Amino acid sequence: MAIVAIGAIGIGGKDGYKEVMYRFSDGKALTSRYPIHALIQREDRKFDKIVVLLTKEAESASWSGLKESLEKHPDAGELCPVIIPKGENTDELWQIFDKIVANVSNGDELYIDITQGFRHLPVLLLIACSYLRAAFNNITIKTIFYGAFESGTRNEKGIVTECPVFELLPYVALFDWSSGARAFQRSGDAGVLAGLLRDNAKGLNKQEEAKQLEQVADKLDNVTLALELARPEEASAEVRLLTEEIGKAEASLLQYARPFGLLKNLINATFEKIGLPQESTSQDVQSKLETQRELIKWYKSKNHLALAVQLAREWLVSKHMIRNGESAKLEYRTDRDTA
C-alpha cells in the first residue's frame, strides 16, 4: 500500500504561477504557487510518491518550480512527473488514462488535486481514479482538492492572492450510487443501494435518522432475497413494507442520502406490479396468481430466465388446479405434485 498524491500542472500563464493562499474549510491557510504542494503541506502524513501529470510544454514552464517546492517538504516522497499528450483526440485521452493506471496500484490511498492543468484533465483524472477504485476494490480516495480561483480574492492588478479550497470527496459517492442505480435498473438487484444506505447511516450522529436509513436498507435486502428465491407472495409483502419504510424515512433520505431520494420513482416503477398496494385488497387465489404472473413478466424483463421458467411452471400447475375445482386446497408451493 502506498500513500499517493496525484494531480496535474499546466503552464501557468505568461509569467507562470503566482503564490496564492489556499484557505481550507476548517480555516487553515497555506501559501504556495502550486495547489498540490499546499495539499501535501496540509496533510499530516508521509507520502510515498507525488504523481504529477504534465505536457511537455508544462514540463518546460512549470516542473522545475514545482519540483523545487516539493523537495523542500520532508514528507513529499518520490517525485514522479508523468509526461502526457494534450488529449486532443480519443487515442490521446486513452494514453492519459494508461499513464494514470500505470502510477496507481491496488491498495493505494489517493489524495487528488484537480486544480491546475488543462480543464479536461481534472475530469479525466477524477473519473479514472474512481474507476480504478471500483476495478481494484482496494483503492481509497482520501480527498479531492480543488482550489477555486474563480471565487478567490484579487489584488489591484487582478491577480488572485487567496482562494477557497473545495473538498469534493462526498461527490465521489455519486459514482457508487450510479453503479447501484444501473444494477437495479438492469437486474432489479437492490443490494448495492442497500449497502450505500448503510454506509450513509454509519456516518450519522443522529440515531433516529440512521435507524430509518438502515430499515430501508433492510427492506431492500429482503425484497432482493425474496425475488432471488422466487417467492412471489413474500416478495409482494416485502415490497409493500419497503414502500411504507421509504415513506416514513422520506425526510431523512432526502437529507442524508439524497441520491437515493431521487430513486424513489424508479423503485416504485420497478416494483409496482409485484407488491405495491392494488385497487383490490382481496387475497384470494386468483389475485395471488395475478401477482405471480406479473412477477414472471418482471423476471423476463430483467433477464432472469431461469427464475421466470421456474415460477411459470408453478403458475401453470396452480392454474390447472383452479380449473379442476381444487382452488380450495391450493396454497403457494403446496400440493404441486398431486395436481
mmCIF file of C-alpha atoms in Angstrom:
data_model
loop_
_atom_site.group_PDB
_atom_site.id
_atom_site.type_symbol
_atom_site.label_atom_id
_atom_site.label_comp_id
_atom_site.label_asym_id
_atom_site.label_seq_id
_atom_site.Cartn_x
_atom_site.Cartn_y
_atom_site.Cartn_z
ATOM 1 C CA MET A 1 0.000 0.000 0.000
ATOM 2 C CA ALA A 2 1.272 3.471 -0.889
ATOM 3 C CA ILE A 3 0.075 6.940 0.048
ATOM 4 C CA VAL A 4 -0.063 8.835 -3.233
ATOM 5 C CA ALA A 5 -0.805 12.452 -4.110
ATOM 6 C CA ILE A 6 -1.796 12.838 -7.749
ATOM 7 C CA GLY A 7 -2.589 15.941 -9.739
ATOM 8 C CA ALA A 8 -1.782 17.943 -12.855
ATOM 9 C CA ILE A 9 0.043 21.148 -13.652
ATOM 10 C CA GLY A 10 -0.088 23.496 -16.623
ATOM 11 C CA ILE A 11 1.943 26.385 -17.996
ATOM 12 C CA GLY A 12 0.525 28.956 -15.612
ATOM 13 C CA GLY A 13 0.065 31.865 -17.994
ATOM 14 C CA LYS A 14 2.586 34.334 -19.358
ATOM 15 C CA ASP A 15 4.525 34.759 -16.132
ATOM 16 C CA GLY A 16 3.948 31.331 -14.661
ATOM 17 C CA TYR A 17 2.101 30.513 -11.454
ATOM 18 C CA LYS A 18 1.917 33.084 -8.646
ATOM 19 C CA GLU A 19 1.804 32.491 -4.922
ATOM 20 C CA VAL A 20 -1.733 32.019 -3.632
ATOM 21 C CA MET A 21 -3.074 31.485 -0.141
ATOM 22 C CA TYR A 22 -5.228 28.351 -0.177
ATOM 23 C CA ARG A 23 -7.846 28.550 2.568
ATOM 24 C CA PHE A 24 -9.418 25.261 3.665
ATOM 25 C CA SER A 25 -12.914 24.732 5.060
ATOM 26 C CA ASP A 26 -11.520 24.289 8.581
ATOM 27 C CA GLY A 27 -9.927 27.747 8.385
ATOM 28 C CA LYS A 28 -6.376 26.527 7.855
ATOM 29 C CA ALA A 29 -4.498 28.530 5.199
ATOM 30 C CA LEU A 30 -1.314 27.646 3.310
ATOM 31 C CA THR A 31 0.582 29.662 0.721
ATOM 32 C CA SER A 32 2.175 28.165 -2.378
ATOM 33 C CA ARG A 33 2.423 28.617 -6.122
ATOM 34 C CA TYR A 34 1.154 25.069 -6.573
ATOM 35 C CA PRO A 35 -2.025 23.592 -5.049
ATOM 36 C CA ILE A 36 -0.619 20.066 -4.899
ATOM 37 C CA HIS A 37 2.198 21.464 -2.751
ATOM 38 C CA ALA A 38 -0.385 23.093 -0.464
ATOM 39 C CA LEU A 39 -2.229 19.772 -0.276
ATOM 40 C CA ILE A 40 0.896 17.951 0.874
ATOM 41 C CA GLN A 41 1.649 20.616 3.460
ATOM 42 C CA ARG A 42 -1.858 20.346 4.828
ATOM 43 C CA GLU A 43 -1.916 16.560 5.283
ATOM 44 C CA ASP A 44 -0.111 15.382 8.408
ATOM 45 C CA ARG A 45 1.418 12.260 6.885
ATOM 46 C CA LYS A 46 4.355 10.918 4.946
ATOM 47 C CA PHE A 47 3.610 10.493 1.248
ATOM 48 C CA ASP A 48 5.227 7.674 -0.681
ATOM 49 C CA LYS A 49 5.087 9.458 -4.012
ATOM 50 C CA ILE A 50 3.733 12.524 -5.767
ATOM 51 C CA VAL A 51 2.416 11.890 -9.286
ATOM 52 C CA VAL A 52 2.172 14.999 -11.464
ATOM 53 C CA LEU A 53 0.592 14.862 -14.926
ATOM 54 C CA LEU A 54 2.033 17.453 -17.317
ATOM 55 C CA THR A 55 2.518 18.042 -21.004
ATOM 56 C CA LYS A 56 5.957 18.693 -22.474
ATOM 57 C CA GLU A 57 5.137 22.414 -22.545
ATOM 58 C CA ALA A 58 4.145 22.348 -18.872
ATOM 59 C CA GLU A 59 7.300 20.423 -18.045
ATOM 60 C CA SER A 60 9.415 23.194 -19.570
ATOM 61 C CA ALA A 61 7.426 26.003 -17.968
ATOM 62 C CA SER A 62 6.487 24.715 -14.516
ATOM 63 C CA TRP A 63 8.091 21.453 -13.434
ATOM 64 C CA SER A 64 11.353 22.885 -12.104
ATOM 65 C CA GLY A 65 9.480 25.300 -9.828
ATOM 66 C CA LEU A 66 7.111 22.641 -8.522
ATOM 67 C CA LYS A 67 9.968 20.186 -8.049
ATOM 68 C CA GLU A 68 11.893 22.741 -6.029
ATOM 69 C CA SER A 69 8.877 23.416 -3.792
ATOM 70 C CA LEU A 70 8.165 19.724 -3.229
ATOM 71 C CA GLU A 71 11.777 18.847 -2.494
ATOM 72 C CA LYS A 72 11.726 21.309 0.420
ATOM 73 C CA HIS A 73 8.928 19.325 2.042
ATOM 74 C CA PRO A 74 10.242 16.379 4.102
ATOM 75 C CA ASP A 75 7.103 14.253 3.622
ATOM 76 C CA ALA A 76 6.773 14.573 -0.157
ATOM 77 C CA GLY A 77 8.217 11.162 -1.001
ATOM 78 C CA GLU A 78 9.237 10.149 -4.532
ATOM 79 C CA LEU A 79 8.502 12.757 -7.205
ATOM 80 C CA CYS A 80 7.002 11.241 -10.349
ATOM 81 C CA PRO A 81 6.498 13.645 -13.273
ATOM 82 C CA VAL A 82 4.379 11.897 -15.913
ATOM 83 C CA ILE A 83 4.532 13.348 -19.423
ATOM 84 C CA ILE A 84 1.153 13.125 -21.161
ATOM 85 C CA PRO A 85 -0.289 14.253 -24.500
ATOM 86 C CA LYS A 86 -2.758 17.117 -24.600
ATOM 87 C CA GLY A 87 -5.769 14.858 -25.014
ATOM 88 C CA GLU A 88 -6.870 16.311 -28.337
ATOM 89 C CA ASN A 89 -8.454 13.074 -29.576
ATOM 90 C CA THR A 90 -9.724 9.745 -28.282
ATOM 91 C CA ASP A 91 -6.386 7.999 -28.682
ATOM 92 C CA GLU A 92 -4.604 10.659 -26.622
ATOM 93 C CA LEU A 93 -7.279 10.504 -23.923
ATOM 94 C CA TRP A 94 -6.705 6.762 -23.569
ATOM 95 C CA GLN A 95 -2.962 7.367 -23.424
ATOM 96 C CA ILE A 96 -3.547 9.670 -20.464
ATOM 97 C CA PHE A 97 -5.731 7.021 -18.843
ATOM 98 C CA ASP A 98 -2.971 4.444 -19.289
ATOM 99 C CA LYS A 99 -0.449 6.807 -17.680
ATOM 100 C CA ILE A 100 -2.706 7.216 -14.654
ATOM 101 C CA VAL A 101 -3.262 3.465 -14.366
ATOM 102 C CA ALA A 102 0.492 2.823 -14.526
ATOM 103 C CA ASN A 103 1.048 5.024 -11.483
ATOM 104 C CA VAL A 104 -1.711 3.688 -9.219
ATOM 105 C CA SER A 105 -1.658 0.264 -7.558
ATOM 106 C CA ASN A 106 -4.132 -1.843 -5.638
ATOM 107 C CA GLY A 107 -4.214 -0.784 -2.001
ATOM 108 C CA ASP A 108 -3.119 2.807 -2.607
ATOM 109 C CA GLU A 109 -4.551 5.766 -0.718
ATOM 110 C CA LEU A 110 -5.102 8.644 -3.142
ATOM 111 C CA TYR A 111 -5.035 12.371 -2.428
ATOM 112 C CA ILE A 112 -6.211 14.051 -5.608
ATOM 113 C CA ASP A 113 -5.698 17.662 -6.698
ATOM 114 C CA ILE A 114 -7.852 18.789 -9.643
ATOM 115 C CA THR A 115 -6.982 22.499 -9.636
ATOM 116 C CA GLN A 116 -4.419 23.058 -12.413
ATOM 117 C CA GLY A 117 -3.709 21.799 -15.930
ATOM 118 C CA PHE A 118 -5.995 21.680 -18.963
ATOM 119 C CA ARG A 119 -9.641 21.849 -17.879
ATOM 120 C CA HIS A 120 -10.370 18.335 -19.155
ATOM 121 C CA LEU A 121 -7.503 16.789 -17.177
ATOM 122 C CA PRO A 122 -9.154 17.120 -13.744
ATOM 123 C CA VAL A 123 -12.290 15.459 -15.116
ATOM 124 C CA LEU A 124 -10.326 12.606 -16.652
ATOM 125 C CA LEU A 125 -8.197 12.209 -13.530
ATOM 126 C CA LEU A 126 -11.235 12.030 -11.262
ATOM 127 C CA ILE A 127 -13.099 9.575 -13.478
ATOM 128 C CA ALA A 128 -10.032 7.373 -13.948
ATOM 129 C CA CYS A 129 -9.269 7.202 -10.216
ATOM 130 C CA SER A 130 -12.907 6.464 -9.405
ATOM 131 C CA TYR A 131 -12.887 3.659 -11.964
ATOM 132 C CA LEU A 132 -9.668 2.223 -10.523
ATOM 133 C CA ARG A 133 -11.229 2.313 -7.070
ATOM 134 C CA ALA A 134 -14.091 0.167 -8.380
ATOM 135 C CA ALA A 135 -11.889 -2.109 -10.503
ATOM 136 C CA PHE A 136 -9.305 -2.882 -7.816
ATOM 137 C CA ASN A 137 -11.797 -2.728 -4.925
ATOM 138 C CA ASN A 138 -8.990 -1.804 -2.514
ATOM 139 C CA ILE A 139 -8.083 1.743 -3.542
ATOM 140 C CA THR A 140 -9.187 4.525 -1.216
ATOM 141 C CA ILE A 141 -9.730 8.110 -2.321
ATOM 142 C CA LYS A 142 -8.981 10.150 0.790
ATOM 143 C CA THR A 143 -9.572 13.663 -0.510
ATOM 144 C CA ILE A 144 -10.290 15.613 -3.690
ATOM 145 C CA PHE A 145 -8.800 19.097 -3.547
ATOM 146 C CA TYR A 146 -9.934 21.989 -5.762
ATOM 147 C CA GLY A 147 -8.575 25.494 -5.390
ATOM 148 C CA ALA A 148 -11.450 27.691 -6.586
ATOM 149 C CA PHE A 149 -9.623 30.606 -8.233
ATOM 150 C CA GLU A 150 -12.924 31.850 -9.670
ATOM 151 C CA SER A 151 -14.069 32.581 -6.089
ATOM 152 C CA GLY A 152 -10.729 33.981 -4.978
ATOM 153 C CA THR A 153 -9.664 37.408 -3.729
ATOM 154 C CA ARG A 154 -7.811 39.551 -6.262
ATOM 155 C CA ASN A 155 -5.363 42.374 -5.726
ATOM 156 C CA GLU A 156 -5.405 45.737 -7.506
ATOM 157 C CA LYS A 157 -3.754 44.118 -10.549
ATOM 158 C CA GLY A 158 -6.475 41.481 -10.792
ATOM 159 C CA ILE A 159 -4.208 38.655 -9.640
ATOM 160 C CA VAL A 160 -5.715 36.062 -7.312
ATOM 161 C CA THR A 161 -3.950 36.186 -3.951
ATOM 162 C CA GLU A 162 -6.268 33.974 -1.905
ATOM 163 C CA CYS A 163 -8.799 31.328 -2.839
ATOM 164 C CA PRO A 164 -11.058 28.885 -1.007
ATOM 165 C CA VAL A 165 -10.422 25.166 -1.244
ATOM 166 C CA PHE A 166 -13.406 23.000 -2.130
ATOM 167 C CA GLU A 167 -13.115 19.447 -0.895
ATOM 168 C CA LEU A 168 -15.192 17.333 -3.240
ATOM 169 C CA LEU A 169 -14.810 13.849 -1.773
ATOM 170 C CA PRO A 170 -18.530 13.455 -0.909
ATOM 171 C CA TYR A 171 -19.354 13.638 -4.596
ATOM 172 C CA VAL A 172 -17.252 10.561 -5.362
ATOM 173 C CA ALA A 173 -20.071 8.571 -3.772
ATOM 174 C CA LEU A 174 -22.214 9.540 -6.772
ATOM 175 C CA PHE A 175 -20.161 7.108 -8.866
ATOM 176 C CA ASP A 176 -21.184 4.354 -6.427
ATOM 177 C CA TRP A 177 -24.813 5.453 -6.487
ATOM 178 C CA SER A 178 -24.679 5.459 -10.291
ATOM 179 C CA SER A 179 -23.419 1.869 -10.277
ATOM 180 C CA GLY A 180 -26.117 0.877 -7.807
ATOM 181 C CA ALA A 181 -28.846 2.545 -9.859
ATOM 182 C CA ARG A 182 -27.651 0.829 -13.044
ATOM 183 C CA ALA A 183 -27.542 -2.562 -11.322
ATOM 184 C CA PHE A 184 -31.066 -2.010 -10.034
ATOM 185 C CA GLN A 185 -32.384 -0.951 -13.440
ATOM 186 C CA ARG A 186 -30.673 -3.847 -15.172
ATOM 187 C CA SER A 187 -31.495 -6.732 -12.817
ATOM 188 C CA GLY A 188 -33.717 -5.437 -10.039
ATOM 189 C CA ASP A 189 -30.954 -6.169 -7.509
ATOM 190 C CA ALA A 190 -31.120 -3.513 -4.792
ATOM 191 C CA GLY A 191 -28.213 -4.905 -2.767
ATOM 192 C CA VAL A 192 -25.763 -2.186 -3.819
ATOM 193 C CA LEU A 193 -28.249 0.539 -2.912
ATOM 194 C CA ALA A 194 -28.843 -1.095 0.480
ATOM 195 C CA GLY A 195 -25.109 -1.148 1.165
ATOM 196 C CA LEU A 196 -24.755 2.529 0.279
ATOM 197 C CA LEU A 197 -27.613 3.427 2.613
ATOM 198 C CA ARG A 198 -25.858 1.602 5.439
ATOM 199 C CA ASP A 199 -22.633 3.446 4.670
ATOM 200 C CA ASN A 200 -24.503 6.747 4.953
ATOM 201 C CA ALA A 201 -26.149 5.640 8.193
ATOM 202 C CA LYS A 202 -22.762 4.840 9.752
ATOM 203 C CA GLY A 203 -21.652 8.423 9.273
ATOM 204 C CA LEU A 204 -24.638 9.940 11.088
ATOM 205 C CA ASN A 205 -24.615 11.097 14.680
ATOM 206 C CA LYS A 206 -28.415 11.208 14.738
ATOM 207 C CA GLN A 207 -29.570 7.757 15.812
ATOM 208 C CA GLU A 208 -33.187 8.054 14.698
ATOM 209 C CA GLU A 209 -32.277 9.114 11.154
ATOM 210 C CA ALA A 210 -29.575 6.437 10.961
ATOM 211 C CA LYS A 211 -32.101 3.820 12.064
ATOM 212 C CA GLN A 212 -34.512 4.919 9.337
ATOM 213 C CA LEU A 213 -31.837 4.551 6.643
ATOM 214 C CA GLU A 214 -30.905 1.105 7.983
ATOM 215 C CA GLN A 215 -34.534 -0.013 7.999
ATOM 216 C CA VAL A 216 -34.959 0.974 4.354
ATOM 217 C CA ALA A 217 -31.724 -0.886 3.575
ATOM 218 C CA ASP A 218 -33.030 -3.996 5.370
ATOM 219 C CA LYS A 219 -36.252 -3.914 3.362
ATOM 220 C CA LEU A 220 -34.312 -3.550 0.109
ATOM 221 C CA ASP A 221 -32.291 -6.645 1.031
ATOM 222 C CA ASN A 222 -35.462 -8.540 1.960
ATOM 223 C CA VAL A 223 -37.094 -7.751 -1.377
ATOM 224 C CA THR A 224 -33.945 -8.729 -3.274
ATOM 225 C CA LEU A 225 -33.684 -12.060 -1.408
ATOM 226 C CA ALA A 226 -37.347 -12.913 -1.929
ATOM 227 C CA LEU A 227 -37.020 -12.194 -5.643
ATOM 228 C CA GLU A 228 -33.823 -14.240 -5.920
ATOM 229 C CA LEU A 229 -35.594 -17.201 -4.272
ATOM 230 C CA ALA A 230 -38.678 -16.834 -6.491
ATOM 231 C CA ARG A 231 -41.063 -16.337 -3.571
ATOM 232 C CA PRO A 232 -43.803 -14.175 -5.069
ATOM 233 C CA GLU A 233 -46.023 -13.740 -2.013
ATOM 234 C CA GLU A 234 -43.036 -12.901 0.167
ATOM 235 C CA ALA A 235 -41.679 -10.507 -2.462
ATOM 236 C CA SER A 236 -45.069 -8.816 -2.742
ATOM 237 C CA ALA A 237 -45.319 -8.380 1.025
ATOM 238 C CA GLU A 238 -41.744 -7.102 1.317
ATOM 239 C CA VAL A 239 -42.254 -4.568 -1.474
ATOM 240 C CA ARG A 240 -45.271 -3.160 0.356
ATOM 241 C CA LEU A 241 -43.211 -2.941 3.560
ATOM 242 C CA LEU A 242 -40.381 -1.286 1.620
ATOM 243 C CA THR A 243 -42.789 1.315 0.264
ATOM 244 C CA GLU A 244 -44.009 2.065 3.787
ATOM 245 C CA GLU A 245 -40.462 2.419 5.141
ATOM 246 C CA ILE A 246 -39.450 4.750 2.303
ATOM 247 C CA GLY A 247 -42.464 6.905 3.109
ATOM 248 C CA LYS A 248 -41.568 7.056 6.805
ATOM 249 C CA ALA A 249 -37.914 7.869 6.054
ATOM 250 C CA GLU A 250 -38.518 10.288 3.187
ATOM 251 C CA ALA A 251 -37.192 13.363 5.027
ATOM 252 C CA SER A 252 -34.079 11.507 6.266
ATOM 253 C CA LEU A 253 -33.411 10.063 2.810
ATOM 254 C CA LEU A 254 -33.587 13.469 1.163
ATOM 255 C CA GLN A 255 -31.256 14.996 3.749
ATOM 256 C CA TYR A 256 -28.747 12.218 4.417
ATOM 257 C CA ALA A 257 -28.947 10.003 1.330
ATOM 258 C CA ARG A 258 -30.009 12.423 -1.362
ATOM 259 C CA PRO A 259 -29.053 10.212 -4.337
ATOM 260 C CA PHE A 260 -31.419 7.535 -3.035
ATOM 261 C CA GLY A 261 -34.199 10.074 -2.676
ATOM 262 C CA LEU A 262 -34.068 10.607 -6.431
ATOM 263 C CA LEU A 263 -34.570 6.856 -6.974
ATOM 264 C CA LYS A 264 -37.959 6.699 -5.273
ATOM 265 C CA ASN A 265 -39.923 6.863 -8.531
ATOM 266 C CA LEU A 266 -37.626 4.294 -10.153
ATOM 267 C CA ILE A 267 -38.175 1.872 -7.273
ATOM 268 C CA ASN A 268 -41.943 2.349 -7.431
ATOM 269 C CA ALA A 269 -41.981 1.839 -11.189
ATOM 270 C CA THR A 270 -39.825 -1.283 -10.916
ATOM 271 C CA PHE A 271 -41.920 -2.976 -8.253
ATOM 272 C CA GLU A 272 -45.400 -1.555 -8.836
ATOM 273 C CA LYS A 273 -46.851 -4.722 -10.401
ATOM 274 C CA ILE A 274 -45.458 -7.151 -7.843
ATOM 275 C CA GLY A 275 -46.089 -5.556 -4.498
ATOM 276 C CA LEU A 276 -47.421 -2.038 -4.332
ATOM 277 C CA PRO A 277 -50.980 -1.668 -2.980
ATOM 278 C CA GLN A 278 -53.540 -2.551 -5.631
ATOM 279 C CA GLU A 279 -57.123 -1.362 -6.020
ATOM 280 C CA SER A 280 -58.430 -4.631 -4.662
ATOM 281 C CA THR A 281 -57.430 -5.874 -1.214
ATOM 282 C CA SER A 282 -58.617 -9.379 -1.931
ATOM 283 C CA GLN A 283 -56.149 -12.108 -1.019
ATOM 284 C CA ASP A 284 -57.932 -14.899 -2.862
ATOM 285 C CA VAL A 285 -56.102 -17.377 -5.027
ATOM 286 C CA GLN A 286 -56.863 -15.513 -8.264
ATOM 287 C CA SER A 287 -55.198 -12.321 -7.037
ATOM 288 C CA LYS A 288 -52.162 -14.316 -5.918
ATOM 289 C CA LEU A 289 -51.908 -15.881 -9.359
ATOM 290 C CA GLU A 290 -52.101 -12.442 -10.934
ATOM 291 C CA THR A 291 -49.191 -11.273 -8.754
ATOM 292 C CA GLN A 292 -47.223 -14.367 -9.784
ATOM 293 C CA ARG A 293 -47.954 -13.706 -13.445
ATOM 294 C CA GLU A 294 -46.667 -10.143 -13.116
ATOM 295 C CA LEU A 295 -43.547 -11.438 -11.382
ATOM 296 C CA ILE A 296 -42.927 -13.893 -14.225
ATOM 297 C CA LYS A 297 -43.075 -10.978 -16.667
ATOM 298 C CA TRP A 298 -40.771 -8.985 -14.367
ATOM 299 C CA TYR A 299 -38.205 -11.820 -14.277
ATOM 300 C CA LYS A 300 -38.262 -11.979 -18.065
ATOM 301 C CA SER A 301 -37.783 -8.205 -18.389
ATOM 302 C CA LYS A 302 -34.750 -8.380 -16.061
ATOM 303 C CA ASN A 303 -33.316 -11.383 -17.939
ATOM 304 C CA HIS A 304 -33.766 -13.790 -15.010
ATOM 305 C CA LEU A 305 -34.910 -16.512 -17.376
ATOM 306 C CA ALA A 306 -34.334 -19.493 -15.067
ATOM 307 C CA LEU A 307 -36.462 -17.891 -12.346
ATOM 308 C CA ALA A 308 -39.128 -16.967 -14.892
ATOM 309 C CA VAL A 309 -39.341 -20.591 -16.100
ATOM 310 C CA GLN A 310 -39.362 -21.940 -12.527
ATOM 311 C CA LEU A 311 -42.208 -19.678 -11.436
ATOM 312 C CA ALA A 312 -44.103 -20.156 -14.721
ATOM 313 C CA ARG A 313 -44.159 -23.896 -14.096
ATOM 314 C CA GLU A 314 -45.688 -23.377 -10.666
ATOM 315 C CA TRP A 315 -48.135 -20.838 -12.061
ATOM 316 C CA LEU A 316 -49.345 -23.332 -14.674
ATOM 317 C CA VAL A 317 -49.824 -26.032 -12.039
ATOM 318 C CA SER A 318 -51.834 -23.636 -9.890
ATOM 319 C CA LYS A 319 -53.934 -22.567 -12.870
ATOM 320 C CA HIS A 320 -54.628 -26.206 -13.698
ATOM 321 C CA MET A 321 -55.769 -26.905 -10.140
ATOM 322 C CA ILE A 322 -58.180 -23.972 -10.206
ATOM 323 C CA ARG A 323 -59.704 -25.108 -13.482
ATOM 324 C CA ASN A 324 -60.245 -28.553 -11.984
ATOM 325 C CA GLY A 325 -62.005 -27.198 -8.913
ATOM 326 C CA GLU A 326 -59.126 -27.668 -6.492
ATOM 327 C CA SER A 327 -58.641 -23.992 -5.551
ATOM 328 C CA ALA A 328 -59.941 -24.551 -2.016
ATOM 329 C CA LYS A 329 -56.876 -26.544 -1.066
ATOM 330 C CA LEU A 330 -54.377 -24.552 -3.127
ATOM 331 C CA GLU A 331 -51.588 -22.872 -1.208
ATOM 332 C CA TYR A 332 -48.353 -21.474 -2.576
ATOM 333 C CA ARG A 333 -45.827 -24.289 -3.113
ATOM 334 C CA THR A 334 -48.275 -26.850 -1.676
ATOM 335 C CA ASP A 335 -49.833 -29.958 -3.317
ATOM 336 C CA ARG A 336 -47.985 -29.231 -6.563
ATOM 337 C CA ASP A 337 -47.090 -32.869 -7.212
ATOM 338 C CA THR A 338 -50.685 -34.083 -6.736
ATOM 339 C CA ALA A 339 -52.142 -31.902 -9.476
#
